[in-house]
Structures are given as structure tokens and as C-alpha cells.
Coordinates of C-alpha atoms and ligand atoms in Angstrom, one line a residue:
M1 CA -22.4 71.5 234.2
F2 CA -23.3 70.2 230.8
V3 CA -21.2 69.4 227.7
T4 CA -23.2 69.0 224.6
R5 CA -21.6 67.1 221.7
P6 CA -23.1 67.2 218.2
C7 CA -23.9 63.7 216.9
P8 CA -21.4 62.7 214.2
F9 CA -23.8 60.1 212.7
S10 CA -26.7 60.2 210.4
I11 CA -29.1 59.6 213.3
H12 CA -29.6 62.9 214.9
C13 CA -29.1 62.7 218.6
E14 CA -28.1 65.2 221.4
E15 CA -26.1 64.0 224.2
M16 CA -25.6 65.5 227.6
H17 CA -22.9 64.5 229.9
L18 CA -22.9 65.3 233.6
T19 CA -19.6 65.7 235.4
K20 CA -18.1 62.7 237.0
S21 CA -18.5 63.7 240.6
S22 CA -22.2 64.7 240.5
S23 CA -23.4 61.6 238.7
I24 CA -21.3 59.2 240.8
S25 CA -22.8 60.5 244.0
V26 CA -26.3 60.4 242.7
G27 CA -25.8 56.8 241.3
L28 CA -24.3 55.6 244.5
R29 CA -27.1 57.1 246.7
I30 CA -29.8 55.5 244.6
W31 CA -28.0 52.2 244.5
I32 CA -27.6 52.1 248.3
L33 CA -31.3 53.0 248.7
Y34 CA -32.1 50.3 246.2
T35 CA -30.1 47.5 247.9
G36 CA -31.6 48.5 251.2
F37 CA -35.0 48.3 249.6
L38 CA -34.3 44.8 248.2
S39 CA -33.2 43.4 251.5
Q40 CA -36.4 44.5 253.2
S41 CA -38.7 43.4 250.5
S42 CA -38.0 39.7 249.8
G43 CA -41.1 38.0 248.6
S44 CA -42.8 41.1 247.3
P45 CA -44.3 41.1 243.8
N46 CA -42.1 41.5 240.8
H47 CA -43.3 44.9 239.8
F48 CA -41.8 46.4 243.0
H49 CA -38.5 45.0 242.0
L50 CA -38.9 46.4 238.5
L51 CA -39.6 49.8 240.0
A52 CA -36.6 49.6 242.1
L53 CA -34.5 48.5 239.2
K54 CA -35.7 51.4 237.2
K55 CA -34.4 53.7 240.0
A56 CA -31.1 51.9 240.3
C57 CA -30.4 52.4 236.6
N58 CA -31.7 56.0 236.4
P59 CA -28.7 58.2 237.0
P60 CA -27.7 60.1 233.9
A61 CA -24.7 59.2 231.8
M62 CA -21.3 59.9 233.4
G63 CA -19.3 62.2 231.2
F64 CA -15.9 61.0 232.0
D65 CA -13.6 59.8 229.4
F66 CA -13.2 56.1 229.7
Q67 CA -9.6 54.8 229.3
A68 CA -10.4 51.1 229.2
I69 CA -13.3 48.8 228.3
P70 CA -15.0 47.1 231.3
I71 CA -15.2 43.3 231.6
I72 CA -18.6 41.9 232.7
D73 CA -19.1 38.4 233.9
I74 CA -22.6 37.7 232.7
S75 CA -23.0 34.1 234.0
P76 CA -25.7 35.0 236.6
L77 CA -27.8 36.4 233.7
M78 CA -27.1 33.4 231.5
D79 CA -28.3 31.1 234.4
K80 CA -31.4 33.0 235.3
C81 CA -32.7 34.1 231.9
G82 CA -36.3 33.0 231.2
D83 CA -36.9 32.5 234.9
P84 CA -39.8 34.7 236.0
M85 CA -37.9 35.4 239.2
M86 CA -34.8 36.6 237.4
I87 CA -35.2 40.2 238.4
E88 CA -35.1 39.2 242.1
D89 CA -31.7 37.6 241.7
Q90 CA -28.9 39.6 243.2
G91 CA -26.4 38.2 240.7
V92 CA -28.6 39.2 237.8
L93 CA -29.1 42.7 239.3
Q94 CA -25.4 43.1 239.5
V95 CA -24.9 42.2 235.9
V96 CA -27.7 44.6 234.9
R97 CA -26.1 47.4 236.8
E98 CA -22.7 46.7 235.2
L99 CA -24.3 46.5 231.7
N100 CA -26.0 49.9 232.3
E101 CA -22.8 51.6 233.4
A102 CA -20.8 50.2 230.5
C103 CA -23.4 51.1 227.9
K104 CA -23.7 54.6 229.1
V105 CA -20.0 55.3 229.6
A106 CA -18.3 53.5 226.8
G107 CA -20.9 51.7 224.6
F108 CA -18.4 48.9 224.7
F109 CA -17.8 46.0 227.2
Y110 CA -16.2 42.6 227.2
V111 CA -18.5 39.7 228.1
K112 CA -17.1 36.7 230.0
G113 CA -19.1 33.8 231.4
H114 CA -21.1 33.6 228.2
G115 CA -21.1 29.8 228.0
I116 CA -20.0 29.5 224.3
P117 CA -17.4 26.7 224.1
E118 CA -13.9 28.0 223.8
S119 CA -13.1 25.3 221.3
L120 CA -15.8 26.5 218.9
I121 CA -14.7 30.1 219.3
Q122 CA -11.2 29.1 218.3
E123 CA -12.2 26.8 215.5
V124 CA -14.3 29.5 213.9
K125 CA -11.2 31.7 213.6
D126 CA -9.1 28.7 212.4
V127 CA -11.4 27.9 209.5
A128 CA -11.6 31.6 208.6
R129 CA -7.8 31.7 208.5
E130 CA -7.7 28.6 206.3
F131 CA -10.2 30.2 203.9
F132 CA -8.2 33.5 203.6
D133 CA -5.0 31.5 203.0
L134 CA -6.6 30.1 199.8
P135 CA -5.6 31.6 196.4
Y136 CA -7.7 34.6 195.3
E137 CA -9.3 32.5 192.4
E138 CA -10.7 30.1 195.0
K139 CA -12.0 32.8 197.3
V140 CA -13.6 34.9 194.5
K141 CA -15.9 31.9 193.6
I142 CA -18.2 33.2 196.3
K143 CA -17.8 36.9 195.3
L144 CA -20.2 39.4 196.9
S145 CA -22.2 41.6 194.6
P146 CA -25.5 43.4 194.4
E147 CA -26.9 40.3 192.7
T148 CA -26.0 38.1 195.7
G149 CA -27.8 40.5 198.1
Y150 CA -24.3 41.7 199.2
R151 CA -23.5 38.2 200.6
G152 CA -20.2 36.6 200.0
Y153 CA -16.5 37.4 199.6
Q154 CA -15.0 40.9 199.2
K155 CA -11.3 41.3 198.5
I156 CA -8.9 43.6 200.3
Q157 CA -9.8 47.3 199.8
E158 CA -13.2 46.5 198.4
N159 CA -15.0 47.6 201.5
I160 CA -15.3 51.4 201.9
T161 CA -15.5 53.2 205.2
L162 CA -15.4 57.0 205.6
G163 CA -14.9 57.1 201.8
K164 CA -11.6 55.1 202.1
P165 CA -10.9 51.5 201.1
D166 CA -10.3 49.3 204.1
M167 CA -7.3 47.1 204.5
H168 CA -9.3 43.9 205.0
E169 CA -10.9 41.0 203.2
A170 CA -14.1 39.4 204.4
I171 CA -17.1 37.1 203.9
D172 CA -20.4 38.9 204.7
C173 CA -23.4 36.8 205.7
Y174 CA -26.9 37.9 206.7
R175 CA -30.1 36.2 207.8
P176 CA -31.3 34.5 204.7
M177 CA -34.1 36.5 202.9
D178 CA -36.5 35.0 200.4
S179 CA -37.5 37.0 197.4
G180 CA -40.4 39.3 198.2
E181 CA -40.2 38.6 202.0
Y182 CA -39.9 42.2 202.9
G183 CA -41.4 43.7 199.7
S184 CA -39.5 46.6 198.1
L185 CA -37.8 47.5 201.4
G186 CA -36.0 44.1 201.3
K187 CA -35.0 43.9 197.6
T188 CA -31.4 44.9 198.2
M189 CA -30.7 42.3 200.8
E190 CA -32.6 39.3 199.3
G191 CA -30.6 36.1 198.9
Q192 CA -29.1 33.1 200.6
N193 CA -25.6 33.0 202.0
L194 CA -22.6 32.0 199.9
W195 CA -20.4 29.5 201.7
P196 CA -17.0 28.3 200.5
E197 CA -16.6 24.6 199.6
N198 CA -13.3 24.7 201.4
P199 CA -12.7 24.2 204.3
T200 CA -15.5 21.6 204.1
K201 CA -16.8 22.2 207.6
F202 CA -17.0 26.0 207.1
K203 CA -20.8 26.2 206.6
S204 CA -21.9 23.8 209.4
M205 CA -19.5 25.3 211.9
M206 CA -20.5 28.9 211.1
E207 CA -24.2 28.0 211.3
E208 CA -23.7 26.4 214.7
Y209 CA -21.9 29.5 215.8
I210 CA -24.6 31.8 214.5
G211 CA -27.2 29.8 216.4
L212 CA -25.3 30.1 219.7
L213 CA -24.5 33.8 219.3
K214 CA -28.2 34.6 218.6
D215 CA -29.2 32.9 221.9
L216 CA -26.4 34.7 223.7
A217 CA -27.4 38.1 222.3
R218 CA -31.0 37.6 223.1
K219 CA -30.2 37.0 226.7
I220 CA -27.9 40.0 227.0
M221 CA -30.7 42.1 225.4
Q222 CA -32.9 41.0 228.2
G223 CA -30.4 42.3 230.7
I224 CA -30.1 45.5 228.7
A225 CA -33.9 45.9 228.6
L226 CA -33.9 45.7 232.4
A227 CA -31.0 48.2 232.6
L228 CA -33.1 50.6 230.5
G229 CA -36.0 50.2 232.9
G230 CA -38.1 48.0 230.6
L231 CA -39.4 44.5 230.8
P232 CA -37.0 41.7 229.9
E233 CA -38.9 41.0 226.7
T234 CA -38.7 44.5 225.4
F235 CA -36.5 43.4 222.4
E236 CA -38.4 40.3 221.6
G237 CA -41.3 40.1 219.1
E238 CA -41.7 42.9 216.7
R239 CA -38.5 44.7 217.7
A240 CA -35.9 41.9 217.4
G241 CA -37.7 38.6 217.8
D242 CA -36.7 37.7 214.2
S243 CA -33.3 39.4 214.2
F244 CA -31.9 40.3 210.8
W245 CA -28.4 39.2 212.0
V246 CA -25.2 39.9 210.2
M247 CA -21.9 38.1 210.4
R248 CA -18.6 39.3 209.0
I249 CA -15.7 36.9 208.8
I250 CA -12.7 39.3 208.5
G251 CA -9.0 39.1 207.7
Y252 CA -6.6 42.0 208.2
P253 CA -3.1 41.7 206.6
G254 CA -0.2 42.3 208.9
L255 CA 2.7 44.7 208.2
S256 CA 4.7 43.7 205.2
G257 CA 8.4 44.3 204.6
T258 CA 9.9 47.2 206.4
M259 CA 6.6 49.1 206.9
Q260 CA 6.2 50.7 210.3
H261 CA 2.5 51.4 210.0
N262 CA -0.3 49.7 208.1
D263 CA -3.2 51.2 206.3
V264 CA -6.3 51.3 208.4
G265 CA -8.0 47.8 208.5
C266 CA -11.4 49.3 209.0
E267 CA -12.0 53.0 209.3
A268 CA -13.9 54.7 212.1
H269 CA -17.6 53.7 212.1
T270 CA -20.5 52.8 214.3
D271 CA -22.3 49.5 214.0
Y272 CA -25.8 49.6 212.6
G273 CA -28.1 47.5 214.8
L274 CA -28.4 46.4 218.4
L275 CA -25.3 44.5 219.8
T276 CA -22.1 43.4 218.2
F277 CA -19.9 40.4 219.3
V278 CA -16.3 40.5 218.2
N279 CA -14.3 37.2 218.4
Q280 CA -10.8 38.4 217.7
D281 CA -7.4 36.8 217.4
D282 CA -5.4 36.5 220.6
D283 CA -2.2 38.4 220.9
I284 CA -2.9 41.1 218.3
N285 CA -4.0 44.5 219.5
A286 CA -5.8 46.2 216.7
L287 CA -9.4 47.2 217.7
Q288 CA -9.6 50.8 218.9
V289 CA -12.6 52.7 220.5
K290 CA -13.0 56.4 220.5
N291 CA -13.8 58.0 223.9
P292 CA -15.7 61.3 224.3
A293 CA -12.4 63.2 224.5
G294 CA -11.5 61.9 221.0
E295 CA -8.8 59.5 222.2
W296 CA -8.5 56.1 220.7
I297 CA -8.6 53.5 223.4
S298 CA -7.4 50.0 222.8
A299 CA -9.7 47.0 223.1
P300 CA -7.1 44.3 223.2
P301 CA -8.0 40.6 223.1
V302 CA -9.0 39.2 226.5
P303 CA -9.0 35.4 226.4
G304 CA -12.4 33.8 227.1
T305 CA -14.4 37.0 226.2
F306 CA -16.2 38.7 223.3
V307 CA -15.9 42.4 222.8
C308 CA -19.5 43.7 222.7
N309 CA -20.7 47.1 221.5
I310 CA -23.9 49.0 221.0
G311 CA -25.3 49.7 217.6
D312 CA -27.2 52.6 216.1
M313 CA -30.6 51.1 216.7
L314 CA -30.0 50.6 220.4
K315 CA -28.9 54.2 220.6
V316 CA -32.3 55.2 219.2
W317 CA -34.4 52.9 221.4
S318 CA -32.4 54.1 224.5
N319 CA -33.1 57.7 223.5
G320 CA -29.4 58.3 223.3
L321 CA -28.8 57.1 226.9
Y322 CA -26.5 54.5 225.3
E323 CA -24.0 55.4 222.7
S324 CA -23.1 53.6 219.5
T325 CA -19.4 54.3 219.9
L326 CA -17.0 55.0 217.0
H327 CA -14.4 52.3 216.6
R328 CA -11.8 51.3 214.0
V329 CA -9.2 48.6 213.3
V330 CA -5.5 49.1 212.8
N331 CA -3.4 46.0 212.5
N332 CA 0.2 47.2 213.0
S333 CA 1.4 43.7 213.9
P334 CA 3.4 41.6 211.5
K335 CA 0.7 38.9 211.8
Y336 CA -2.4 38.4 209.7
R337 CA -5.4 39.1 212.0
V338 CA -8.6 37.2 211.9
S339 CA -11.8 38.4 213.6
V340 CA -15.4 37.2 213.4
A341 CA -18.0 39.9 214.1
F342 CA -21.5 38.8 214.8
F343 CA -24.1 41.6 214.7
Y344 CA -27.4 41.0 216.5
E345 CA -29.8 43.3 214.8
P346 CA -33.5 44.2 215.0
N347 CA -36.1 42.7 212.7
F348 CA -35.6 44.0 209.2
D349 CA -38.8 45.9 209.1
T350 CA -38.7 47.3 212.6
S351 CA -39.1 51.0 213.2
A352 CA -37.0 52.0 216.1
E353 CA -37.9 55.0 218.3
P354 CA -37.1 56.0 221.8
L355 CA -38.8 53.7 224.4
E356 CA -41.2 55.3 226.8
C357 CA -39.0 54.3 229.8
C358 CA -36.1 56.0 228.2
K359 CA -37.9 59.2 227.5
E360 CA -38.9 59.3 231.1
K361 CA -35.2 59.4 232.0
T362 CA -34.7 62.5 229.9
A363 CA -37.6 64.4 231.3
G364 CA -39.7 63.6 228.2
V365 CA -37.1 65.1 225.8
V366 CA -36.9 63.1 222.6
R367 CA -33.2 62.9 221.6
C368 CA -33.3 60.5 218.7
Q369 CA -35.4 60.2 215.6
R370 CA -37.4 57.2 214.4
V371 CA -35.4 54.9 212.1
V372 CA -36.6 51.9 210.1
Y373 CA -33.8 49.3 210.5
G374 CA -34.0 48.0 206.9
E375 CA -33.7 51.5 205.5
H376 CA -30.7 52.3 207.7
L377 CA -29.0 49.0 206.7
V378 CA -29.6 49.4 203.0
S379 CA -28.3 52.9 203.0
K380 CA -25.1 51.8 204.8
V381 CA -24.6 48.7 202.6
K382 CA -24.9 50.7 199.4
T383 CA -22.1 53.1 200.5
N384 CA -19.9 50.3 201.8
F385 CA -19.0 49.3 198.2
A386 CA -18.9 52.7 196.5
I387 CA -16.0 55.2 196.6
Ligands
LIG401 N1 -22.5 45.5 209.8 C1 -21.6 46.3 210.3 N2 -21.8 47.0 211.4 N3 -20.5 46.5 209.6 C2 -19.6 47.4 210.1 C3 -18.6 47.6 209.0 C4 -18.2 49.0 209.0 C5 -17.6 49.4 207.8 C6 -18.5 49.8 206.7 N4 -17.8 50.0 205.5 C7 -19.2 51.2 207.1 O1 -18.9 52.2 206.5 O2 -20.1 51.2 207.9
LIG402 O1 -12.3 43.3 213.6 C1 -12.7 43.9 214.6 O2 -12.1 43.9 215.6 C2 -13.9 44.8 214.5 C3 -14.6 44.8 213.2 C4 -15.7 45.8 213.1 O3 -15.7 46.8 213.8 C5 -16.9 45.6 212.2 O4 -16.8 44.8 211.3 O5 -17.9 46.3 212.3
LIG403 FE1 -17.8 47.7 213.9

């Protein structure tokens, strides 16, 4: 029994969803086989484990409509990353299996056990709030424009999603790009980041945060590479070894006066690259994720976690096995909401196309077309600021 959904995004992709019962039983059977295999084969060469891992992660996507976002404790993966024996570690295998399920079913998951200090996670939001509290004249000193490579501050309703102005203000940052670095492809994004003078520690704190988030993302991408049936290094080197990362420091005004409902903080969209990490304010429930049935499912703040989601390029590399899920932000609380979104993206000039190991899982059917990340990004950025 197949349900085929047309792809709502610019990247063409066909998705097939099996019914819940059939895919669960297949998945379970393979997993039991696999764990049995592992216990008999300790000490055997790595490639046997890789083969077994491929099988474990092979069952097709389950088509049931998720109602909540799973939480994954990634600490075993953090501990063992870089260790040549990592794929023989039971803890790592469990994380890989959970990543695979979450990426197929929801395209969204919470990560806990990530190792980033809670104090830094909180301070980053605190300095963001301090900045947004400043008068407009102060904030606009670092105004974003085409001339700044779309880096800097954008005021409320300046960002456009689905043709509508968003109820948020933000500072956008990208991996710095020197002029000429990526030839004509890179022209639009060339520039250095614009940092506010106040709060004074803003720049150093954000740069520390970016460094840690890049390392974290790289490790999770190793887990995802294994989940897809590839080698841990699949997303290193030419694919994403020099990530053209993005960071958006975002503020969403709360309800004002007697209003019952706020304008949408950020309209429905998918993220553009590999993997997004949202560091959102505690106590405000505003991020919503669309399930295959078209229902908006809440992704409330869970202390000690980041919300993670799949971007368009990972959808392509995975041949549509993983979804870049639609999501939006609606802040209907009376409080001003701060969130800091870090986007771990491919190299700017990378051309993404379905991985061989992912085509194998769809019986050779190519479901997603090749996309150059820089072209995808530039086309998005240009429409983000034009009604
Ligand atoms: N770098 C990322 N993913 N930014 C996501 C922002 C989504 C809103 C944007 N106006 C849009 O229409 O895509
Ligand atoms: O603020 C959030 O919770 C998410 C923001 C988001 O989806 C984005 O900037 O792409
Ligand atoms: Fe997003």
C-alpha cells in the first residue's frame, strides 16, 4: 500500500510511504537479525559491521503521522566519534538507529547529551535579547543589505517567507567569504559578518558558539552517514568539510495589548542545507512542525536539548529517504521569544546528488535531482527580502 505525495519544494522528489504495520515488522526483523549477528561476530573486521549496519537501517520510511518529536541521547556517538572502532560500539549503533528512524519519520529530533555547556547555550540567548532590547537606531548600524552579502540586522517584517513578511527581527551570519573566493557563484554572499558593538562580548561569544556547533554537527553527520549506509566520513571533504554554515539570531515579539493571536513569526519553510540546531527560549511554545497528514505538531523547548532538523541538501543526498520537513514559528505568548538557529550546511560549491548507498535502498530509483548548494542558497536568499 503506497501513498505518494507530491513534493511541495523546488527540489523535485517523490516520496513513498509504507504502512506502519508492514514497515515496523520488517524493521524489527532485520534489527533482531542484526543484533544476533553482532553478538556472534565480535572481533570481525569493520566492513562486516558496516554491512550489518546497512541492513539494520534499510527498512523503508514508515508512513505514520508523527505526533511528537523524538529525543535522542547522542552521548555515545560524541564519545566514540573519530575512533576507528566506533561502528562496533553498541551505544553508537543505538544512536545511529534512532537517528535513522527520526530522520525518516519526522525529519526532526531533539539532541541531548551533546556536550555543549548549558551556560554558553543560555548566555548566547541572553546577549541576543540584550541586543534586541536596544533602540532601533542602534541595531540598524549593522543593517543587512545586498552590499553586506546579506549579513547583518533585519528589522521586524523585513524577512519574507511564502511571500509574507515574518513577525521577527534577526541578525544573519554566514561563514565569511573573501571576494572572488567562489567566483561568480559566490558574489551574492561575499562579505564578513557584521557584529554589534554592544553587548561587547557578543562577537567573541557567538564565535565560540559557532566553533562548538560546527564540531557537534560534524559528529552527528557521521552518525547520519552511518544511518544512510555510508562511511562515517561521507559528509567530510568536498561535500561538507568546509561547511558554508549560517547562523540566525532571532527575536519574535510576543502578543501585544488585547491580541489573542500573533502574526506568524516565520512562515512555513524548509531549511536549505544539511542539519539545523535550534537553541530556543525555555517556557515558550512556538516552533511547529508539519507531519505528513498536514497537522502542525509542537516542538516545545526541552531543557538541555537542541531541536535538530534535516535540510534540503540532506534530503537530496539521502535520495528522499530523509525529509526536509516544513516548519514555522508562531509566538502566541505574551513574552518576547529569542532563538538562535545554527545551520550546518554543505560546502558552498558542492553539488549534491543521491548517494549510491541511498539509491540502492530505492531499488536504483533516483528520487531527487542534483543541486548545487550555493545556487540553492542564493535563490532562497534573494527571495527572503523581496515581496
Ligand atoms: N537559512 C535558513 N534555513 N533560513 C530559514 C529561514 C526561512 C525563512 C526564509 N524567509 C525562507 O523563505 O526560506
Ligand atoms: O525560531 C525557531 O524556533 C526556528 C527558526 C527557523 O526555523 C529558521 O530560522 O529557519
Ligand atoms: Fe527553519
